[in-house]
Coordinates of C-alpha atoms in Angstrom, one line a residue:
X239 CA 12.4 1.7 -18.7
X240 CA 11.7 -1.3 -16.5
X241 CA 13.6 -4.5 -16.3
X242 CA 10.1 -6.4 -17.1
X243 CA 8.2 -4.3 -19.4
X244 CA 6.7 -7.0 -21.2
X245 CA 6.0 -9.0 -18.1
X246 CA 2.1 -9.6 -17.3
X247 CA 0.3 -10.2 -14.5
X248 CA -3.5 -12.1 -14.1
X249 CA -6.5 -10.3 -13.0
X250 CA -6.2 -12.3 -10.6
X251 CA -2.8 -11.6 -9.1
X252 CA -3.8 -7.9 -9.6
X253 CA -6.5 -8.0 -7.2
X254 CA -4.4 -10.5 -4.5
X255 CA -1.4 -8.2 -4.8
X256 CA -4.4 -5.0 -4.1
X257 CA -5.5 -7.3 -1.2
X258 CA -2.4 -7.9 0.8
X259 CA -1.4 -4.5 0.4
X260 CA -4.6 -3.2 1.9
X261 CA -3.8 -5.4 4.9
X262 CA -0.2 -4.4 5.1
X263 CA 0.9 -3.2 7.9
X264 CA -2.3 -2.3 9.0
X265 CA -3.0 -5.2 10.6
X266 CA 0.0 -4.6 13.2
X267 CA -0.8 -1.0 14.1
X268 CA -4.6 -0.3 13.3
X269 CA -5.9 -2.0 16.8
X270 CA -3.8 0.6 18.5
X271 CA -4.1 3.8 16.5
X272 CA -8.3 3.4 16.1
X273 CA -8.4 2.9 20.3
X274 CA -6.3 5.7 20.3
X275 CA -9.6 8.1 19.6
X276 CA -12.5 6.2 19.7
X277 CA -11.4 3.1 22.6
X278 CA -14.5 0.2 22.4
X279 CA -15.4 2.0 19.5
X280 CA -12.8 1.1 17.8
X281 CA -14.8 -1.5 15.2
X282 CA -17.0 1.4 14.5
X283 CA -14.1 3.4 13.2
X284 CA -12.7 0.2 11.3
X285 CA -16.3 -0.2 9.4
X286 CA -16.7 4.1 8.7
X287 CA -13.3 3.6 7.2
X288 CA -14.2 0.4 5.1
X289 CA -17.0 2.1 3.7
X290 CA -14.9 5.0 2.6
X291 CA -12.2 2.6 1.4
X292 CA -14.3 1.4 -1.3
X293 CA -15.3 4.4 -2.4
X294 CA -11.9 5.2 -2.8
X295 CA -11.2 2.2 -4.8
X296 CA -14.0 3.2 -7.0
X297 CA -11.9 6.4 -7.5
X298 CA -8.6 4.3 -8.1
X299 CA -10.6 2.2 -10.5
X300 CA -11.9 5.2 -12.6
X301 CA -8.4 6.1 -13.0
X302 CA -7.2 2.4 -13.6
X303 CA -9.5 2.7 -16.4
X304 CA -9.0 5.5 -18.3
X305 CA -4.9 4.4 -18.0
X306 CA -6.1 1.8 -20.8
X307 CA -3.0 -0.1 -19.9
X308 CA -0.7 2.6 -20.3
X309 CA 2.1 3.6 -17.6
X310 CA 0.6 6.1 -15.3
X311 CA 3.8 8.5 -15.5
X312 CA 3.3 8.0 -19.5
X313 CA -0.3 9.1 -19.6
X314 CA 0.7 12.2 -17.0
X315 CA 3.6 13.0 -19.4
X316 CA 1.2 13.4 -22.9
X317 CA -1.4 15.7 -20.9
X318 CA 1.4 18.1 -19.3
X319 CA 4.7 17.4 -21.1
X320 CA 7.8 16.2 -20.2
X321 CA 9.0 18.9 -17.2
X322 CA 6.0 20.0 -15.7
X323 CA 4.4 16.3 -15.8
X324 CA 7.6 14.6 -14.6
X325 CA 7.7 17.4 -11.6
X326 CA 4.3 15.8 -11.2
X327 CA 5.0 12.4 -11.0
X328 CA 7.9 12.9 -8.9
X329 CA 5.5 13.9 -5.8
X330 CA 3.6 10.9 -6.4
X331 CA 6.9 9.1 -6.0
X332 CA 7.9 10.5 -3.2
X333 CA 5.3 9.5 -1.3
X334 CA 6.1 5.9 -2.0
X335 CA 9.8 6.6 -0.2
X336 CA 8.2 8.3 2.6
X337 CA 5.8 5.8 2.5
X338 CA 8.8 2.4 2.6
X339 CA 10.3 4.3 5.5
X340 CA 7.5 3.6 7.7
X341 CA 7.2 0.3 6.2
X342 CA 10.4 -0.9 7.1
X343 CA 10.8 1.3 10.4
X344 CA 7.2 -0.7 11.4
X345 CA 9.1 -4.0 10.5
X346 CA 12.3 -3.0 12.6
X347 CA 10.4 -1.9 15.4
X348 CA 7.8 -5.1 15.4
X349 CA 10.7 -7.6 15.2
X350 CA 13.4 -6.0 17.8
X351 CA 10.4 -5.3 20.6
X352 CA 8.6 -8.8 20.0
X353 CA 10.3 -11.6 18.3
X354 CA 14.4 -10.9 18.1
X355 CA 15.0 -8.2 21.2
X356 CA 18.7 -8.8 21.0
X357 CA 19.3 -8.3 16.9
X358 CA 20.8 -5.3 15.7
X359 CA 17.8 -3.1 14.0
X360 CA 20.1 -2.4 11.4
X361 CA 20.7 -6.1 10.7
X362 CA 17.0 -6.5 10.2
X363 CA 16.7 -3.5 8.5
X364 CA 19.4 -5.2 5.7
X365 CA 17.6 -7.8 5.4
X366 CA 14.4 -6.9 4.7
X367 CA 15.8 -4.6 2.4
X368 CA 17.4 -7.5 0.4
X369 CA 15.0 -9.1 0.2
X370 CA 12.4 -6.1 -1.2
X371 CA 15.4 -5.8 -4.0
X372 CA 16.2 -9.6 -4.7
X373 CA 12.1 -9.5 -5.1
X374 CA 12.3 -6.6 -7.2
X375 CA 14.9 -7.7 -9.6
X376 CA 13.0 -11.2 -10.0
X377 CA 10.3 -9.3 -11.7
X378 CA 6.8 -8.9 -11.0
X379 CA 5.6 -12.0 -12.7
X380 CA 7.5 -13.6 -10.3
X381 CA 6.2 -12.2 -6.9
X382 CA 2.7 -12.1 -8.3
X383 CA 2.8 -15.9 -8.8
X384 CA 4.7 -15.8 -5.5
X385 CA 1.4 -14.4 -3.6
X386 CA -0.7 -16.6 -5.6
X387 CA 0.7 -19.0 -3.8
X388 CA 1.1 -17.4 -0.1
X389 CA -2.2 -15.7 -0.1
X390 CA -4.2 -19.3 0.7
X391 CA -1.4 -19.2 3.5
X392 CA -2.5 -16.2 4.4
X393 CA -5.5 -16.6 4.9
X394 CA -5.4 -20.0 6.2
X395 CA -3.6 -18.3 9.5
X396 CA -6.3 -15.5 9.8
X397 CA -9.2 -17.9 10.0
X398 CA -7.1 -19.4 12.3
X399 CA -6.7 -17.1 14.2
X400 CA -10.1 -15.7 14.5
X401 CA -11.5 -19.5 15.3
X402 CA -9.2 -20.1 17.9
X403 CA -10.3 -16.6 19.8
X404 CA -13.5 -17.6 19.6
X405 CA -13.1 -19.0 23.2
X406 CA -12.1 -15.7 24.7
X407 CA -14.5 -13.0 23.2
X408 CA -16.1 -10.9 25.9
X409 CA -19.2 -9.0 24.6
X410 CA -19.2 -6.2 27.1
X411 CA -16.1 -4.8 26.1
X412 CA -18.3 -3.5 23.0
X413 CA -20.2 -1.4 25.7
X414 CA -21.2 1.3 26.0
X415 CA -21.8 1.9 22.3
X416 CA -20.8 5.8 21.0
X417 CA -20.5 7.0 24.8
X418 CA -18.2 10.0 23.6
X419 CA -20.2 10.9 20.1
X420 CA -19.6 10.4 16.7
X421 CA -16.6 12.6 16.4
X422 CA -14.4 10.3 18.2
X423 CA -15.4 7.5 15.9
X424 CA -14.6 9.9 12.5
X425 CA -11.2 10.6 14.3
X426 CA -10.1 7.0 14.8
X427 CA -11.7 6.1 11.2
X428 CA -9.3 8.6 9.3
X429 CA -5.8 7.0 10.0
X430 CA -7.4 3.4 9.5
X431 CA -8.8 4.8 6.1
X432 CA -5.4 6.7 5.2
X433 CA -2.9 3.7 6.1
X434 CA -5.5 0.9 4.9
X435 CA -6.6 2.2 1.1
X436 CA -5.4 5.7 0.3
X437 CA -2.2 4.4 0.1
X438 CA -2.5 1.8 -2.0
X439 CA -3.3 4.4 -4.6
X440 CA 0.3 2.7 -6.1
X441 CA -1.8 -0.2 -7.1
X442 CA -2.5 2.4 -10.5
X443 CA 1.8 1.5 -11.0
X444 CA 0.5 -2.0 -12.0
X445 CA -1.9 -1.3 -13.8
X446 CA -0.1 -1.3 -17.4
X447 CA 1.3 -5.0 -16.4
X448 CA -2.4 -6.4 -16.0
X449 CA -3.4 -8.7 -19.2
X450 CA -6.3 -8.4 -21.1
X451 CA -8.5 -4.8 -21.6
X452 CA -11.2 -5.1 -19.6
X453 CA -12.1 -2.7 -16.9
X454 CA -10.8 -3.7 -13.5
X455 CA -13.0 -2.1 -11.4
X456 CA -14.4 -5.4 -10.4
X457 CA -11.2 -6.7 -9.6
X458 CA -9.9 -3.6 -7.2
X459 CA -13.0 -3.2 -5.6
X460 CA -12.8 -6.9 -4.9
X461 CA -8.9 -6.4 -3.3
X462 CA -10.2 -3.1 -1.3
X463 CA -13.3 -5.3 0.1
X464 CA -11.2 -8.9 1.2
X465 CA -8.5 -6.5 2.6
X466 CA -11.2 -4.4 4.8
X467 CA -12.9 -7.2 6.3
X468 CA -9.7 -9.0 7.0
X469 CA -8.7 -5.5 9.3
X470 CA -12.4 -4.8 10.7
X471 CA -12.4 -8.4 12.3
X472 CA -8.5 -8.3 13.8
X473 CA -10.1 -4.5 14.9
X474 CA -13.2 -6.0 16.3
X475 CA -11.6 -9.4 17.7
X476 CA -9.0 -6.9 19.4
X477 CA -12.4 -5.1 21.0
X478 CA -13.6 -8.3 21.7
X479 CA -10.9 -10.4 23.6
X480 CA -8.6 -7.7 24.8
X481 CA -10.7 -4.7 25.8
X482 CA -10.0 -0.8 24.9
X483 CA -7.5 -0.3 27.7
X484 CA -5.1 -2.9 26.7
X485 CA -5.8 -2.4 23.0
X486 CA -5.1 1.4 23.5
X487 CA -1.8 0.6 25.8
X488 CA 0.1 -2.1 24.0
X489 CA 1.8 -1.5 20.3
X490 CA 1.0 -4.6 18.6
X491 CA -2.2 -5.6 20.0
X492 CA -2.9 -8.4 16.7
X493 CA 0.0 -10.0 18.5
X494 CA -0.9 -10.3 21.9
X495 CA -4.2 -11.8 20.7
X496 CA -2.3 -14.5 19.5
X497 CA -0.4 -14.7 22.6
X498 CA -3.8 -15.1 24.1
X499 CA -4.2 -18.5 22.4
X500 CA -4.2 -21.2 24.4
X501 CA -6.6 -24.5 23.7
X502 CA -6.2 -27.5 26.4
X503 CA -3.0 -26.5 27.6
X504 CA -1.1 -28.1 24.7
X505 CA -1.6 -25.5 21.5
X506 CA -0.8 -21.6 23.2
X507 CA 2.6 -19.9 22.4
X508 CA 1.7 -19.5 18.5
X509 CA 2.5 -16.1 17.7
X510 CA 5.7 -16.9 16.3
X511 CA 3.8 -19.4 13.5
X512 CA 1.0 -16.1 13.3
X513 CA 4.0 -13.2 12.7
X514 CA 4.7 -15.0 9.2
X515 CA 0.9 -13.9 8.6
X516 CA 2.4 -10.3 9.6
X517 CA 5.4 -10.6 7.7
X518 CA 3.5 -11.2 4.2
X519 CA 1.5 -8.5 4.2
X520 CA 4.0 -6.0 5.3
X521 CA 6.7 -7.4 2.6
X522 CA 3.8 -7.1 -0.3
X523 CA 3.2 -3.9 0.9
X524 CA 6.8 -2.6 0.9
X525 CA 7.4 -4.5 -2.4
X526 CA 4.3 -2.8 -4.2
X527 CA 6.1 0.7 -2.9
X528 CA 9.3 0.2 -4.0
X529 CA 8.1 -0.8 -7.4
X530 CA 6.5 2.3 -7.7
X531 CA 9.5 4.5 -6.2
X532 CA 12.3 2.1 -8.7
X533 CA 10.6 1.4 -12.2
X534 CA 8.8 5.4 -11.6
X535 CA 12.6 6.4 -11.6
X536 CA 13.7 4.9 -14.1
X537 CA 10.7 6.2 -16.5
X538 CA 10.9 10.0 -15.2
X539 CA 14.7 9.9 -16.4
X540 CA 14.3 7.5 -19.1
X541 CA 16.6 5.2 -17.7
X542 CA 17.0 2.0 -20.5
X543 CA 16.3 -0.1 -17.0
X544 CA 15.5 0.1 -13.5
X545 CA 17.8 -2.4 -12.2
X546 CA 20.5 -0.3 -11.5
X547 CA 18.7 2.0 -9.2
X548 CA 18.1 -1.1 -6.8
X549 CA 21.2 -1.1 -4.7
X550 CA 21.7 2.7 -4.7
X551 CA 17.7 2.8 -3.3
X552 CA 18.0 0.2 -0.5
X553 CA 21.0 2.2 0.8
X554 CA 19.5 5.4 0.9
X555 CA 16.4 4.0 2.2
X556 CA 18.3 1.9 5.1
X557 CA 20.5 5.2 6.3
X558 CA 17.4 6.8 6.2
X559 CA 15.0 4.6 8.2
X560 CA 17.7 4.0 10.8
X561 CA 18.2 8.0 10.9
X562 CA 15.0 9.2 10.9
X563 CA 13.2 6.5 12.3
X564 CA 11.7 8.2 16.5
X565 CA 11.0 6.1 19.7
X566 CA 8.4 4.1 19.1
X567 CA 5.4 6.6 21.1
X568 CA 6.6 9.4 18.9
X569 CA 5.9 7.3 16.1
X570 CA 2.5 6.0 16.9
X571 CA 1.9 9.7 18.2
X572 CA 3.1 11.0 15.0
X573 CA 1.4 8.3 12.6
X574 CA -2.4 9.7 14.6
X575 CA -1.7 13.3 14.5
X576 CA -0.1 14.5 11.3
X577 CA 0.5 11.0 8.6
X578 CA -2.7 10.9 7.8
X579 CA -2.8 14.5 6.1
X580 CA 0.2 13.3 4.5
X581 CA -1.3 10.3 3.3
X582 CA -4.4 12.3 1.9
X583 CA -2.4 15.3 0.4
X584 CA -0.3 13.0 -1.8
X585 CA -2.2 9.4 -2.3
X586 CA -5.9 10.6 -2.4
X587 CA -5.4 14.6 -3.9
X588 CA -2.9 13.7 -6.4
X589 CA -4.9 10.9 -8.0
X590 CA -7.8 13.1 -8.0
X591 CA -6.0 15.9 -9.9
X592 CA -4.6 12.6 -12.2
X593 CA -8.1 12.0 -12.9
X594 CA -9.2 15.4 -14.0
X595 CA -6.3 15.7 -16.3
X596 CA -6.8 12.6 -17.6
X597 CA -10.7 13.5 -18.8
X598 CA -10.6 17.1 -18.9
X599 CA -6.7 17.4 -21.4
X600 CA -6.7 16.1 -24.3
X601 CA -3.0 14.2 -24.9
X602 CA -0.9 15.5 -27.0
X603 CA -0.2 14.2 -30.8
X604 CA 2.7 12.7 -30.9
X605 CA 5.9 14.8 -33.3
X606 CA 6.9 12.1 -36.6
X607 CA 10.6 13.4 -37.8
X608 CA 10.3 14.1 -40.9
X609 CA 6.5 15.1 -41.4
X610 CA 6.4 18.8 -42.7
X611 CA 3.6 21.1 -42.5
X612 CA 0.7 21.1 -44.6
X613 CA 1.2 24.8 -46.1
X614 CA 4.9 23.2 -47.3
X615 CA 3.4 20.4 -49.0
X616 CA 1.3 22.3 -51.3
X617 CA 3.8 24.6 -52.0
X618 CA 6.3 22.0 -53.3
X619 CA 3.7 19.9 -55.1
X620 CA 3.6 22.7 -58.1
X621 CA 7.5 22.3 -58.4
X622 CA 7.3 19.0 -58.9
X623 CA 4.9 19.6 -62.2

């Protein structure tokens, strides 16, 4: 079914892959879209939807659990049989296309308006793509160990980051504190929560590939936690240095805080170094997707591997980005307003009907060929005398 079936993955890796992918692309669009609804209030938001995110990982890890290492479409498939369970499953993958399209249109977007204004989208487009699939077909062994290695990177450039704004924080822009009520807050805390953790209900794709078997909800609430923090301090440093008007009026306000850097005169202009901190979190992200969308695939139509599906995938999903992809204010606009409901109907409803069938159906016994019934048994045996 998958080109590494037999590959495994550390505890370890599990929880750094859960941990990028919480940051994700989060951590180019959450300043904006929190400030959007709740302005200085924004951090506020950012912590509400923390302390949901957790308890959503606790949900994700009840579910990781029962899995007992087996493929989530498998355990799906023995609850509700092959059509009606494969129907199933294929919503959950959709979600993961839809879900890559924003991805890679948030990629397109980030580069053209900021770093490469002059580059084809499409071009960029391509090459992120490739990359996702070259990725891919390497196996998961492979990019695991890959962000092993990256994630000290990673966060290397965050702290960073957050020492060298030290300089510039402004304590006044927290102020005043809940001026417009709590509703705003619960409004700017629900696409933060959505784009943050509910969708990195895929992380339950990964689960079969995790060695040992332990329970691992230790280890996702760990990767929901390190990913939360990192996104309520870029939330609360954007508060902090650039103020609710400029946070709620620029696109990427994480990078014009690192535009903001500037330390005798002789180390500012850094954002370029700081996008590669970007650029991780969105490709793990995008990766951990089109895992789920590829190798879900291949099991649904019991494909012998999922290798093939690669190119035929990237295609699609680059004609689509580039179609369907608005201006970026309809985006943002759209990505407040209705993704969110999306996000929750098909990454945080789904795995809560997963979880009830998982307890409440008992699986199915698998058919031997060749067993007969009981009642033909005992009527041969006297024959045989």
């Amino acid at each position: 079914m998958s080109i590494y079936s037999n590959a495994k993955i550390s505890v370890r890796q599990f929880t750094i892959l859960i941990m990028i992918g919480t940051v994700g692309d989060s951590i180019l669009i959450m300043p904006t879209i929190t400030a959007a609804s709740s302005k200085q209030d924004a951090w506020l938001s950012m912590l509400l939807a923390l302390f949901a995110g957790i308890l959503t990982g606790g949900l994700f890890a009840a579910i990781a659990n029962r899995l007992q290492r087996v493929s989530l479409y498998e355990a799906i498939r023995q609850r509700l049989g092959l059509w009606f369970g494969g129907f199933f499953f294929l919503l959950f993958i959709f979600s993961s296309f839809m879900c890559i399209l924003t991805l890679l249109s948030e990629m397109s977007q980030f580069m053209t308006l900021q770093l490469m204004p002059e580059t084809p989208v499409n071009a960029i487009i391509l090459f992120f793509g490739a990359v996702i699939i070259i990725a891919y077909r390497y196996g998961i062994e492979a990019y695991a160990r890959m962000g092993e290695i990256l994630f000290p990177v990673m966060m290397g450039l965050f702290v960073l980051l957050v020492v060298l704004l030290m300089p510039q924080i402004k304590w006044p822009n927290m102020l005043p504190v809940m001026a417009r009520g709590f509703l705003p807050i619960i409004n700017g805390a629900l696409p933060a929560y959505c784009t943050g953790f509910v969708e990195m209900a895929v992380l339950l794709m990964l689960v079969p590939y995790v060695e040992g078997n332990g329970k691992l909800t230790k280890h996702i609430q760990k990767g929901f936690i390190a990913g939360g923090i990192v996104l309520f301090l870029i939330v609360l440093l954007s508060v902090l240095v650039l103020g609710p008007a400029l946070m709620e009026t620029k696109y990427y306000p994480t990078f014009v805080l690192a535009q903001k850097i500037m330390i005798g005169h002789f180390l500012e202009r850094i954002e370029a170094v700081m996008a590669f901190l970007w650029v991780i979190t969105v490709f793990y992200k995008t990766l951990i997707h089109f895992c789920t969308l590829t190798s879900g695939l291949a099991q649904v139509f019991q494909l012998k591997e999922s290798k093939m599906l690669t190119i035929p995938l990237g295609m699609i999903l680059l004609v689509c980005t580039v179609v369907g992809t608005p201006n970026i204010t309809t985006y943002n606009q759209i990505l407040i307003d209705y993704y969110p409901w999306f996000d929750l109907t098909f990454f945080l409803v789904l795995p809560l009907i997963m979880l009830f069938l998982i307890m409440a159906v008992k699986q199915k016994p698998p058919k031997v060929q060749g067993q007969q019934p009981q009642g033909q048994q005992q009527q041969q045996q006297p024959q045989k005398n």
